[in-house]
Coordinates of C-alpha atoms (C1' of nucleotides) in Angstrom, one line a residue:
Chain A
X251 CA -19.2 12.3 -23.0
X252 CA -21.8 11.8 -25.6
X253 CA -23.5 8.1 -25.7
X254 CA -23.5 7.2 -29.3
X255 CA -25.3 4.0 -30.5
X256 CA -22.9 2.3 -33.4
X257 CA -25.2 2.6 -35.9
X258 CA -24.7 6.8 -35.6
X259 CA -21.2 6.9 -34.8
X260 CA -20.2 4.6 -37.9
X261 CA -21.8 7.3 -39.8
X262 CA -20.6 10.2 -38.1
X263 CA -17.8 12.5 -39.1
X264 CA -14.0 11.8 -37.3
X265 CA -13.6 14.0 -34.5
X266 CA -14.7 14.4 -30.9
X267 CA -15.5 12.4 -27.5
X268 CA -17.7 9.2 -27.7
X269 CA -18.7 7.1 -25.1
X270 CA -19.8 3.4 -26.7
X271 CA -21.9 0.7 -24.6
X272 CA -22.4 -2.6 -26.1
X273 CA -21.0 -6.3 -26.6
X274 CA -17.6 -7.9 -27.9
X275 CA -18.0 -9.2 -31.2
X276 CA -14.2 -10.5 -31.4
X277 CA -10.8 -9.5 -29.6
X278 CA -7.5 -9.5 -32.4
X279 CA -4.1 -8.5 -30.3
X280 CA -1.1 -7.1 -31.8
X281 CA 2.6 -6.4 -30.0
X282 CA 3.2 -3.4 -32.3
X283 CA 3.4 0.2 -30.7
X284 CA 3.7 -1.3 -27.3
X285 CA 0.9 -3.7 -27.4
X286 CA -2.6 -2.9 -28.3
X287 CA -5.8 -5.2 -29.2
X288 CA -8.8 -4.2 -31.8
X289 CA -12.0 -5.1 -30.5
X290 CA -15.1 -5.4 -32.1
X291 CA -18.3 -4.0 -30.6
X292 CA -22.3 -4.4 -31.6
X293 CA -25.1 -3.0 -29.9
X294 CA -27.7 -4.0 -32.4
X295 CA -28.4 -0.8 -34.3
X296 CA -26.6 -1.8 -37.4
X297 CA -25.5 -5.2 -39.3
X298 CA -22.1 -4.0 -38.7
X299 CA -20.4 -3.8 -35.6
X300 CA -17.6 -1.0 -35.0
X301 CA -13.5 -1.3 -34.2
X302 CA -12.6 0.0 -31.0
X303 CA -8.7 0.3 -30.8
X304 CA -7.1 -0.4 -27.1
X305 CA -3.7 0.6 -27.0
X306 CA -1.4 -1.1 -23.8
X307 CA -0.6 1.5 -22.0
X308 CA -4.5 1.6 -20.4
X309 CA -4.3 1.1 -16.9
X310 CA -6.6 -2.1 -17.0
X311 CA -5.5 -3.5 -20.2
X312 CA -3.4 -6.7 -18.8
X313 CA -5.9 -7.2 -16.0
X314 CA -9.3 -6.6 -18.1
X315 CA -8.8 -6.3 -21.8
X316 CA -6.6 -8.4 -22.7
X317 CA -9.1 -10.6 -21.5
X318 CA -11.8 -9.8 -23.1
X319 CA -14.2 -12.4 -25.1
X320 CA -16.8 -12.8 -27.6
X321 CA -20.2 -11.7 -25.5
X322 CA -18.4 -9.2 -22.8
X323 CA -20.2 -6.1 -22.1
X324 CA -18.5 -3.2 -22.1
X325 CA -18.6 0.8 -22.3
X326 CA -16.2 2.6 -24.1
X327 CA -15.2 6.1 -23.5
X328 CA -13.0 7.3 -26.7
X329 CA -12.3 9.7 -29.4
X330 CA -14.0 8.9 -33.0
X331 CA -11.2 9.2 -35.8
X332 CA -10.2 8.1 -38.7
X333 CA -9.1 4.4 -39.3
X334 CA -5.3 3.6 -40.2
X335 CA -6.4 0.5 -41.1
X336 CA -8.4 -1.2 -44.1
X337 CA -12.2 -2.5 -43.7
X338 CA -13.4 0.4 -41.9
X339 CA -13.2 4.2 -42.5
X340 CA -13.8 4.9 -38.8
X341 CA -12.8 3.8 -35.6
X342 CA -12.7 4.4 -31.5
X343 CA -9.2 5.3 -30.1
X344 CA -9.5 4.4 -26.3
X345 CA -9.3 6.2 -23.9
X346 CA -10.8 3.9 -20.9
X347 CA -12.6 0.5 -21.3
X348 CA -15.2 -0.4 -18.5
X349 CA -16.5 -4.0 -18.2
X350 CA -19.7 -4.0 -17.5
X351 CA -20.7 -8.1 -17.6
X352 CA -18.0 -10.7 -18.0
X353 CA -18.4 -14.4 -20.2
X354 CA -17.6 -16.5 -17.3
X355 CA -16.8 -19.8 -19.3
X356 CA -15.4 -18.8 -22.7
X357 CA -14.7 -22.3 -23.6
X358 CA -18.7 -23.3 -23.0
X359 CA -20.1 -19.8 -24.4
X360 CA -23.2 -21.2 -26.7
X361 CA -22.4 -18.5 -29.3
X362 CA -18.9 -17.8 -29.9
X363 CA -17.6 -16.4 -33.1
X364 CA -17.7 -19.0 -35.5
X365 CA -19.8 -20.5 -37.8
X366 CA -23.1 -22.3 -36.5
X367 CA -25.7 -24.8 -37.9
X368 CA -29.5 -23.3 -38.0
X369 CA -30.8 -26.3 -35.8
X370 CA -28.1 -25.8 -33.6
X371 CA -29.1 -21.5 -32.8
X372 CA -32.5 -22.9 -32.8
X373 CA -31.5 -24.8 -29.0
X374 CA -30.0 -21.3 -27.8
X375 CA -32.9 -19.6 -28.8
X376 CA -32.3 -16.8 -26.0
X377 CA -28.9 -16.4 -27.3
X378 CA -29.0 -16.5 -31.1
X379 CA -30.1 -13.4 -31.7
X380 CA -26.4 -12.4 -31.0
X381 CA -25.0 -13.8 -34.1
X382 CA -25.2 -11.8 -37.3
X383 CA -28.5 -13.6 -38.5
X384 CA -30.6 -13.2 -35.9
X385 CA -29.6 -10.4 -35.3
X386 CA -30.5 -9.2 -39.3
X387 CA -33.5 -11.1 -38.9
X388 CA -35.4 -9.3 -35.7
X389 CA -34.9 -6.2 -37.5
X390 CA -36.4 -7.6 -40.6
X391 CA -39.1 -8.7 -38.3
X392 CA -39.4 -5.5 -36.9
X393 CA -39.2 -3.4 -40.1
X394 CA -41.5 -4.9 -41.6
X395 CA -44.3 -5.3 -38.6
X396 CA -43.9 -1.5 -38.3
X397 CA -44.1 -1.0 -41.9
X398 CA -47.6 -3.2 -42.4
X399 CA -49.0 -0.2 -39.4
X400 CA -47.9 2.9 -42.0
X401 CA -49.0 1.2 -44.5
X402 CA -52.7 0.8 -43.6
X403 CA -52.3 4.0 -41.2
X404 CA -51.7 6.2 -44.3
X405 CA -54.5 4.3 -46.3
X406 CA -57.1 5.2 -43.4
X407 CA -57.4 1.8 -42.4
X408 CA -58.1 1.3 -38.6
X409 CA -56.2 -0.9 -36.7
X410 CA -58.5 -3.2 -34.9
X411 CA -57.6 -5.6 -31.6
X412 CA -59.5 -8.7 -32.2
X413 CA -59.7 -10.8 -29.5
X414 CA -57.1 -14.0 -28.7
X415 CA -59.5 -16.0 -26.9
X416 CA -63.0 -17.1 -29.2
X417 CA -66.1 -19.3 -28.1
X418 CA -66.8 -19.8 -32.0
X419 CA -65.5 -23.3 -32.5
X420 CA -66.1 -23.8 -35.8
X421 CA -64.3 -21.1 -37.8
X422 CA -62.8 -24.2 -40.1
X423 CA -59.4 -23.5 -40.0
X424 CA -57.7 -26.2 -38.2
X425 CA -57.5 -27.4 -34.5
X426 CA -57.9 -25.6 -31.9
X427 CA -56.1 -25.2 -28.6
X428 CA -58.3 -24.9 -25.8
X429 CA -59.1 -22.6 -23.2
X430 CA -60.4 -23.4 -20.0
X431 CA -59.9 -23.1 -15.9
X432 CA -61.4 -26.5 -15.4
X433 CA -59.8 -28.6 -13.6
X434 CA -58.3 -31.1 -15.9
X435 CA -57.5 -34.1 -12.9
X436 CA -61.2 -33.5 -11.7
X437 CA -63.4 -32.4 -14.6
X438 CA -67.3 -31.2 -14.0
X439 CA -69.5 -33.6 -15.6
X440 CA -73.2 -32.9 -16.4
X441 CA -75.9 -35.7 -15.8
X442 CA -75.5 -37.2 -19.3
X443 CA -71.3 -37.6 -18.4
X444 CA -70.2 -35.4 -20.8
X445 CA -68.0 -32.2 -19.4
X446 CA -69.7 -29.4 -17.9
X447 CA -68.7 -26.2 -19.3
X448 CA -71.4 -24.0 -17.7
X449 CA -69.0 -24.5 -14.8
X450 CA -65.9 -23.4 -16.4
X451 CA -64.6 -19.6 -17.0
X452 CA -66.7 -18.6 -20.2
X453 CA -69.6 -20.8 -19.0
X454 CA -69.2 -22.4 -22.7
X455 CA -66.2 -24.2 -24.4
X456 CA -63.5 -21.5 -25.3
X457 CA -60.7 -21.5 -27.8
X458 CA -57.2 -19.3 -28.9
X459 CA -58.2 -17.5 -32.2
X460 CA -56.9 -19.1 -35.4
X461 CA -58.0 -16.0 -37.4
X462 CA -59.7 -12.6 -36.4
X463 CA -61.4 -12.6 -39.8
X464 CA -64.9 -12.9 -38.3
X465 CA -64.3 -10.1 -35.8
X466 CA -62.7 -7.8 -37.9
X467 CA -65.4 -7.8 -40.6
X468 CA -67.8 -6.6 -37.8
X469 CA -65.7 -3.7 -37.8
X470 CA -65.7 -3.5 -41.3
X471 CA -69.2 -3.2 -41.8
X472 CA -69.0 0.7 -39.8
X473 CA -65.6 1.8 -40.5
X474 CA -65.2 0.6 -44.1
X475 CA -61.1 0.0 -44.3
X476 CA -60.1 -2.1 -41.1
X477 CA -57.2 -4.7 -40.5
X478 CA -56.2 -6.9 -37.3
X479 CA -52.8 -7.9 -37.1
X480 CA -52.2 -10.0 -34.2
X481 CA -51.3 -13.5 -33.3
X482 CA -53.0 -17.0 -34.4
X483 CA -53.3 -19.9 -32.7
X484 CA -53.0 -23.8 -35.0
X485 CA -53.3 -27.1 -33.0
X486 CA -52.4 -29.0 -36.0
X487 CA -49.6 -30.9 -35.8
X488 CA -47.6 -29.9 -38.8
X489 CA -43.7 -30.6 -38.3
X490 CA -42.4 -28.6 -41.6
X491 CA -40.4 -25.3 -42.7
X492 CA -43.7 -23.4 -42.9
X493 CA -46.0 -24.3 -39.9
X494 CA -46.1 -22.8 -36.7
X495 CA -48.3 -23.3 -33.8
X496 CA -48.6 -19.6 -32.6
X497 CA -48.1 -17.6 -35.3
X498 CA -48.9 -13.9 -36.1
X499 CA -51.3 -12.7 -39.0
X500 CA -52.2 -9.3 -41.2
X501 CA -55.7 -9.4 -42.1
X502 CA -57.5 -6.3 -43.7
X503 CA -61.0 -6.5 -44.4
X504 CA -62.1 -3.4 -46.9
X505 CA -66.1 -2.8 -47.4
X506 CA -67.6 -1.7 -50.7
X507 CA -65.3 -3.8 -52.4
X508 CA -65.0 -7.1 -54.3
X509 CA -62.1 -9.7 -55.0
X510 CA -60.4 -7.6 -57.9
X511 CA -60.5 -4.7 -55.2
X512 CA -58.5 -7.2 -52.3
X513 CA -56.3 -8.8 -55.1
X514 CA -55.0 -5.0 -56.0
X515 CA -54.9 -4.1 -51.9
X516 CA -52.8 -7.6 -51.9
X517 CA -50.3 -6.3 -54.4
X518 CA -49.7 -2.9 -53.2
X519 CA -49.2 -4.2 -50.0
X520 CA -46.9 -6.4 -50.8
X521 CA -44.6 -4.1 -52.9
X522 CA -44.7 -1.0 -50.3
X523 CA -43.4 -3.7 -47.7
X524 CA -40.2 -5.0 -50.0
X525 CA -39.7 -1.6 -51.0
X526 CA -39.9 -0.2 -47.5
X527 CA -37.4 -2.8 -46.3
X528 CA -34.8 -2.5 -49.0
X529 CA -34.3 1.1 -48.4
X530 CA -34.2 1.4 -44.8
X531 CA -32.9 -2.3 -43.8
X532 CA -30.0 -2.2 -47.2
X533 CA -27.3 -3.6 -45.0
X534 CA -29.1 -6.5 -43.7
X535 CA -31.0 -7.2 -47.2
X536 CA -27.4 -7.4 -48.4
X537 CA -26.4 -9.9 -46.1
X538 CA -29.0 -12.3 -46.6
X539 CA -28.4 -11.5 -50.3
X540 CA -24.7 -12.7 -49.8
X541 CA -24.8 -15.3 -46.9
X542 CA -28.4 -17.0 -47.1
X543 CA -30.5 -16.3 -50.6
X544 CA -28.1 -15.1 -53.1
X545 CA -30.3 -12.9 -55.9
X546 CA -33.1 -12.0 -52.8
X547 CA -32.5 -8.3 -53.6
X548 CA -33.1 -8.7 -57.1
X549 CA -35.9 -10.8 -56.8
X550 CA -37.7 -8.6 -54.4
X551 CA -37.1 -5.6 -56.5
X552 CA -38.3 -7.4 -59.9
X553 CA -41.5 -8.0 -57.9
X554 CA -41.9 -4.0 -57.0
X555 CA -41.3 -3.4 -60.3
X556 CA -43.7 -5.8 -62.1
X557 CA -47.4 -6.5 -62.3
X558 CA -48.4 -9.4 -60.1
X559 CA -49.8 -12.6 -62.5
X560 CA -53.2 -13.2 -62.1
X561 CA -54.9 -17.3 -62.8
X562 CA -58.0 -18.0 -62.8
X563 CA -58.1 -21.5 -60.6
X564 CA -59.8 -23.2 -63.9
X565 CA -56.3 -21.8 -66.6
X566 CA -53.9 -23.4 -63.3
X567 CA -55.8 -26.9 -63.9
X568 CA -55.5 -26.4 -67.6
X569 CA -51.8 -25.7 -67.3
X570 CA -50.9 -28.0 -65.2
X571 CA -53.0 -30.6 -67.3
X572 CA -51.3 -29.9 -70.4
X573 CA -47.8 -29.4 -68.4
X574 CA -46.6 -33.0 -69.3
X575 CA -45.6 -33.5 -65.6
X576 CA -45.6 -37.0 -63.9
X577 CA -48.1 -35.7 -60.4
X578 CA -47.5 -37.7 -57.7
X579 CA -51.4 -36.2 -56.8
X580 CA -53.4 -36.2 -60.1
X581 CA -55.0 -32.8 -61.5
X582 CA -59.0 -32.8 -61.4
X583 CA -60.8 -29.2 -61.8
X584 CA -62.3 -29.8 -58.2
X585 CA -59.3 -30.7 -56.4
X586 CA -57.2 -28.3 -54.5
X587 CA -53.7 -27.1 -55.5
X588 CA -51.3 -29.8 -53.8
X589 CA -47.3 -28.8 -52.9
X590 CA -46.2 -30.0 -56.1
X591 CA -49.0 -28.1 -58.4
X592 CA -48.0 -24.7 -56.5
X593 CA -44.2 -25.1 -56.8
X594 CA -44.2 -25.6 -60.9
X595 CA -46.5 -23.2 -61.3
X596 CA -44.5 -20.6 -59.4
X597 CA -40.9 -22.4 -59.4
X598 CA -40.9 -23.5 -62.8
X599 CA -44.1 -21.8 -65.1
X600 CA -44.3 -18.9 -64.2
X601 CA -41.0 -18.1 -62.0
X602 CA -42.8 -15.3 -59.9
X603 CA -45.6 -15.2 -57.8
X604 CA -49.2 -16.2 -58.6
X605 CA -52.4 -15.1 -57.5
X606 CA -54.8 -17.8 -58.2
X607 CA -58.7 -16.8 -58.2
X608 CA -62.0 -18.4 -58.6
X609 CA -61.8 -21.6 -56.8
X610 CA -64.0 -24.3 -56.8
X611 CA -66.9 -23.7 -54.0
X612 CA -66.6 -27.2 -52.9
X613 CA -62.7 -27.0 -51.4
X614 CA -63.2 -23.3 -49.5
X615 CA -64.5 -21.9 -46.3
X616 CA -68.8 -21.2 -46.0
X617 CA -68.1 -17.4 -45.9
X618 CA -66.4 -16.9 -49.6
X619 CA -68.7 -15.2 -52.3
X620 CA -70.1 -17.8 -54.6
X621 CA -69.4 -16.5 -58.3
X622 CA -72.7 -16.0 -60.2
X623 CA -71.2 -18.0 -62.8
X624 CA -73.8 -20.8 -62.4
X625 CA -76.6 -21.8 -65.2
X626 CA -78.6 -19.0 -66.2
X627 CA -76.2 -16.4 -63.6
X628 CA -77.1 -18.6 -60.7
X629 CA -74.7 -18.6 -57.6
X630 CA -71.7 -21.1 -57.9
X631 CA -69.7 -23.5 -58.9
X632 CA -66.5 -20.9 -58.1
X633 CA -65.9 -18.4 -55.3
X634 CA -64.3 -15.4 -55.3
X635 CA -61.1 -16.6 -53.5
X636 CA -57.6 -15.7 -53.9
X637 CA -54.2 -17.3 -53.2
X638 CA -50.7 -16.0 -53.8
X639 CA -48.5 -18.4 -54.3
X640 CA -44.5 -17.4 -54.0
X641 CA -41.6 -19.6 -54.8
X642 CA -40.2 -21.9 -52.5
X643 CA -43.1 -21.8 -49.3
X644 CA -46.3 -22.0 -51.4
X645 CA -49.4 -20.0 -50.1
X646 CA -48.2 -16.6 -48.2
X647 CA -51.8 -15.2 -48.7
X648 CA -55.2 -16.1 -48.7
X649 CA -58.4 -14.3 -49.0
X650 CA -61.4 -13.8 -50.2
X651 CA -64.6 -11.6 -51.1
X652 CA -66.9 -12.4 -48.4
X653 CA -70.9 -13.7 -48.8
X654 CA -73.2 -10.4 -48.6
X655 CA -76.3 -12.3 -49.4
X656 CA -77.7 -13.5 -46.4
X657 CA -80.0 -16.7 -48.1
X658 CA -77.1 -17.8 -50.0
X659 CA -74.6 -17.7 -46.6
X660 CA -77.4 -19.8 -45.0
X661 CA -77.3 -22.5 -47.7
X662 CA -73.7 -23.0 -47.4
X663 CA -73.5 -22.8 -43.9
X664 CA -75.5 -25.8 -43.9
X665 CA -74.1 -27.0 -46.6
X666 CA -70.9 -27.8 -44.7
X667 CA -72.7 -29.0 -41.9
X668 CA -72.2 -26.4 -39.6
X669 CA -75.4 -24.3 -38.1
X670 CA -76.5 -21.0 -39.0
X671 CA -77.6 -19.9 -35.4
X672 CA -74.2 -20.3 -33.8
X673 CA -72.8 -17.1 -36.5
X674 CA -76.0 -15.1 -35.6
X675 CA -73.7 -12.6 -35.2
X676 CA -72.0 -13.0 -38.0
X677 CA -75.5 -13.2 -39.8
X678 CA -76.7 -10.1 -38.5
X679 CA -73.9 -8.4 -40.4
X680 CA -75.8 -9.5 -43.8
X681 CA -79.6 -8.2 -42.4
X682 CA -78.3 -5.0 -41.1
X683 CA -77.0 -2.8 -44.1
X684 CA -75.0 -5.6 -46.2
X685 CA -72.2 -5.1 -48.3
X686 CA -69.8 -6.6 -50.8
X687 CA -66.8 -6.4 -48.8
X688 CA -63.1 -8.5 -49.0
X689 CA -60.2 -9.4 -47.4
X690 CA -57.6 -11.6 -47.0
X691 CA -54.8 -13.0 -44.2
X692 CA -51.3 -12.9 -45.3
X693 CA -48.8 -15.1 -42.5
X694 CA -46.3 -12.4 -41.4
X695 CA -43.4 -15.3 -40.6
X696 CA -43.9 -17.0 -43.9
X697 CA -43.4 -13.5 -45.7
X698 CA -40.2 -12.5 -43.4
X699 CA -39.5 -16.2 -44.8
X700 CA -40.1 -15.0 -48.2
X701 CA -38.1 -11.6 -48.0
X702 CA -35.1 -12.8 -46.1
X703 CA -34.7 -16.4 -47.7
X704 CA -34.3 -18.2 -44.3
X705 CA -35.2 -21.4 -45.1
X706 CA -37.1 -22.6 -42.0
X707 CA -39.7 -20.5 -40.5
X708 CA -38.6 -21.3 -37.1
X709 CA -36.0 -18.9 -37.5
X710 CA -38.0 -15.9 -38.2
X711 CA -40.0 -15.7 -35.0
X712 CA -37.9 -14.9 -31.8
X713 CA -39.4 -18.3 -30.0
X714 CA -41.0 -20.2 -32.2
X715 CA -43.6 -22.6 -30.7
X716 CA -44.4 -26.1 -32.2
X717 CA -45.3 -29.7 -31.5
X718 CA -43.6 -30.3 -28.3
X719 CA -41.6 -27.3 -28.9
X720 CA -42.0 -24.7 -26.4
X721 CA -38.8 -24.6 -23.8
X722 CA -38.1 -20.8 -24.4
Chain B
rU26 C1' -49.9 -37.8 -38.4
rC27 C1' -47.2 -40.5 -42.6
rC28 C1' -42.4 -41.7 -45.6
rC29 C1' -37.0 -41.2 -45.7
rC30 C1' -32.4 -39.8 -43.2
rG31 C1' -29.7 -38.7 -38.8
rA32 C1' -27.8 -38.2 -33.2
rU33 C1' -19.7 -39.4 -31.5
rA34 C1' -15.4 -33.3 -27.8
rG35 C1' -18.5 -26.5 -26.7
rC36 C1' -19.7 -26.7 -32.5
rU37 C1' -19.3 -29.4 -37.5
rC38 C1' -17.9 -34.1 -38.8
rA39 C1' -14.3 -38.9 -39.3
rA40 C1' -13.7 -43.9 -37.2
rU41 C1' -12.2 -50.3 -42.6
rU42 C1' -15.8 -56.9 -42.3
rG43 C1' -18.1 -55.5 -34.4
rG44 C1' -11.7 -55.4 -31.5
rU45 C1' -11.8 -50.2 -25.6
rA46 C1' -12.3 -42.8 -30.1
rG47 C1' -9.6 -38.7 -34.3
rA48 C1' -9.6 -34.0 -37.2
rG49 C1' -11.1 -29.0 -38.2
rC50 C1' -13.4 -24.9 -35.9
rG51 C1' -14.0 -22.8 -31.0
rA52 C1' -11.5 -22.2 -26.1
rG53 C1' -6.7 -21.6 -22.9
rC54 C1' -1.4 -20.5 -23.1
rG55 C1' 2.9 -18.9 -26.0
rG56 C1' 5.0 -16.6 -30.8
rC57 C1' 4.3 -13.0 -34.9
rU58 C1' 1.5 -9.0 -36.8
rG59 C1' -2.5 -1.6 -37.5
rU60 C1' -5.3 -6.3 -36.9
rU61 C1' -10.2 -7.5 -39.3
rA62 C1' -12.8 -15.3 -42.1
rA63 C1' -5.7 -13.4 -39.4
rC64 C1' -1.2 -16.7 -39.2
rC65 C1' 2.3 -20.5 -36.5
rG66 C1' 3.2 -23.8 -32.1
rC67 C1' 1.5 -26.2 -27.6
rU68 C1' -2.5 -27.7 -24.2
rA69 C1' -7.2 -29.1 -22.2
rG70 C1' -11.7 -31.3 -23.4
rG71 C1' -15.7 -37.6 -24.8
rU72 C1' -20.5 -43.0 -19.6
rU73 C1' -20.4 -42.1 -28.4
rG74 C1' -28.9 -39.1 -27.2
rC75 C1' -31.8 -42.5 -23.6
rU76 C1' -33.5 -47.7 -22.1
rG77 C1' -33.0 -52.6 -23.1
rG78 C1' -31.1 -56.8 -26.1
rU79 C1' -27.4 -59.9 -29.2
rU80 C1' -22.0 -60.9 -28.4
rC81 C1' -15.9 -63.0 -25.3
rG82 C1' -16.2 -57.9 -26.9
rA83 C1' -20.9 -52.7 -29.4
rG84 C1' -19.8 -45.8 -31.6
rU85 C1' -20.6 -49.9 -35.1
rC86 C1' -25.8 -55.0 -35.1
rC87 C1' -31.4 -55.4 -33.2
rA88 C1' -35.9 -53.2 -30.6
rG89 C1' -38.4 -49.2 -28.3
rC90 C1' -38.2 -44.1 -26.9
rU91 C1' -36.6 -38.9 -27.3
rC92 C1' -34.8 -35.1 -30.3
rG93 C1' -33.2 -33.0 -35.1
rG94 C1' -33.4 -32.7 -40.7
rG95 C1' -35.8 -33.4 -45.7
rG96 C1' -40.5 -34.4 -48.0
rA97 C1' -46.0 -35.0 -47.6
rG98 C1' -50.8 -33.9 -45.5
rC99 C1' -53.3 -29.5 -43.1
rC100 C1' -52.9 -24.5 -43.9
rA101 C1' -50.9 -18.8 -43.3

RNA sequence: UCCCCGAUAGCUCAAUUGGUAGAGCGAGCGGCUGUUAACCGCUAGGUUGCUGGUUCGAGUCCAGCUCGGGGAGCCA
């Protein structure tokens, strides 16, 4: 007999031989026609999981199914027909029930069928991806990972692996977890008692990435259209809804091309994604849209069919300025966009979201392009940076257009304190056939966040890691 | 890291001014039913997060710690 996954045979045609392999959702018994018991199975290939009717007369059915619970594995051999009963137009008539792994303490299983608290799944991380949410979510996930790839792939992007491990400790973008073989109970010390690195693996102090920006642009600078999409590494510690510690990024990095050129990439990506989930994950879309963010179908469909909103950083001061709002941080042109700027202009303003543009050179990272909106077209006081801000998490992307002009990456590298000759590769990029070229990192958990409407972005990565948070 | 709130049955929560723990869901058993958020009855299940303190007596008050939630900072 045929092995059918659920998903097919919930969509196949009544008639013929099925054999089914997966997990008890929920047992219901009945005494009519001699006894028999509906049991619900899932394997995972759909939201919904399919009826299997056992009738009484099976040789095992005292002994085996009648004692069936929520989280048995079992196969099912069967004949697909026609349901009798409502809530399903198909179902699996019987014919014998093999269990495969018993629940050996139903009253102590972690995930039985009922209704659960978020925090609570969180401390059965290896089991919550049975329940209906998790479940919808890691195909989410995995819809939309696979849709960032044919995105770029039919673009003629390249797909580039940057590394995980970096020497470069001075990217700027938060702490970084180190790397090292020392050992920590009996650490090398040079003469002058600080630690010796020249004795540990890299012969230097090493670090986990917290971007592959600098990498990929290398790549940039010979193919053209590149991207890395990997994970990140933050050592802050940030306990909130929106901050992990390992975390994965989508970063494309496009040559010949400035920050109206990224902000357009930014928007098209954006829309192919929602568009390429709503049509080939609708029956978990409508679950979140009815269980966890009512209106999240609608939303993400009025932001496919919609031109984003571009603000120049200076217009977000001037709104927020003249919004009459009590800020608990005050609004200076200078100053960067705190929490409670980014959620009225995106919750309450505008009620979409925003790309702002043009920040102030003095509040972003040494490698931005410094507008030539200066006296007299001189470099500065802006860059040509980007943010979109969505409702309800705040940034989802940043990016940038990158600085092309060697003297003028010097000065700010200095600038922030920092020193030129440790990014002599970096610099070489801008003597060796320099180009205006962009990019920007958009947080893949915080846009599963975004398109699914969990609230907590814990919940969107398998096992999430955090401060002090790593058991699974 | 900072501010606020919380931790009692497998889960979600109750428990008057301090007086030795209850319900719903889940689970087990029985009844009814082509059932499907099923329904009805019975049963089991608790060193009240940890450590210490106040008190005749602490789930309840105090201190520290651990964990969780909301917000903030940092950012994606």
């Amino acid at each position: 007999m045929a092995w059918m996954k659920v998903r097919d045979a919930l969509g196949a045609q009544p008639g013929g031989a099925i054999t089914l392999k997966g997990w008890v959702r929920t047992r219901r018994d009945s005494k009519a026609d001699g006894g028999l018991s509906f049991i619900q199975i899932h394997d995972g290939t759909c939201f919904d999981p399919i009826q299997v009717v056992a009738r009484g007369a099976l040789s095992n059915y005292e002994s085996e199914v009648a004692r069936l619970t929520t989280g048995c594995a079992i196969e099912v051999d069967g004949e697909l027909v026609a349901s009798q009963g409502k809530g399903q137009s198909v179902e699996v008539q019987a014919n014998e029930i093999r269990v495969i792994g018993w629940v050996d303490d139903p009253d102590t299983y972690p995930v039985p069928q009922k209704r659960h608290t978020m925090e609570y799944l969180r401390e059965q991380a290896h089991l919550r991806v049975r329940t209906n949410t998790f479940g919808a979510v890691a195909r989410v996930r995995h819809t939309l990972a696979a849709a960032v790839h044919r995105f770029f792939d039919e673009r003629e992007f390249y797909y580039v692996h940057t590394p995980i491990i970096t020497a470069s400790d001075a990217e700027g973008a938060g702490q970084m977890f180190r790397v090292s073989t020392l050992d920590l109970a009996n650490l090398p010390r040079t003469p002058e008692g600080g630690i010796d690195f020249d004795q540990d693996f890299f012969a230097k102090p090493s670090y986990l990435t917290v971007s592959g920006q600098l990498n990929v642009e290398t790549y940039c600078q010979a193919l053209s259209r590149v991207y890395t999409f990997g994970p990140t590494f933050r050592a802050e510690n940030s306990n909130t809804s929106r901050h992990l510690a390992e975390f994965w990024m989508i970063e494309p990095e496009i040559a010949f091309a400035d920050l109206a050129d990224d902000a357009a990439l930014a928007e098209e990506m954006l829309k192919y994604l929602f568009d390429d989930l709503l049509t080939r994950r609708a029956d978990d879309m409508a679950f979140f849209d009815l269980r966890i963010e009512p209106g999240i179908v609608d939303r993400l469909r009025h932001i496919i069919d919609s031109p984003f909103r571009v603000l120049p950083y200076t217009e977000a001061v001037d709104i927020l300025t003249r919004s009459g709002k009590k800020w608990e941080f005050p609004v200076k042109w200078g100053t960067d966009l705190q929490s409670e700027h980014e959620r009225y202009l995106t919750e309450e303003h505008f009620k979409q979201p925003v790309t702002v543009i043009n920040y102030p050179a003095s509040i972003k990272a040494f490698y931005m392009r410094l507008n030539d909106d200066g006296t007299d077209g001189a470099p500065g006081p802006t860059v040509a940076a980007m943010d979109t801000l969505v409702p309800g998490i705040g940034e989802i992307i940043g990016g940038s257009q990158r600085e092309e002009r060697l003297d003028v990456l010097d000065s700010r590298i200095k600038a922030m304190g920092l020193e030129p000759e440790q990014y002599w590769w970096y610099r070489d990029l801008r003597r060796y056939g320099t180009v205006p070229h962009a990019g920007f990192g958009l947080g893949f958990e915080r846009l599963i966040q975004f398109a699914t409407g969990m609230k907590n972005i814990r919940d969107v990565i398998p096992f999430p890691r955090a401060p002090r948070q790593a058991e699974f």
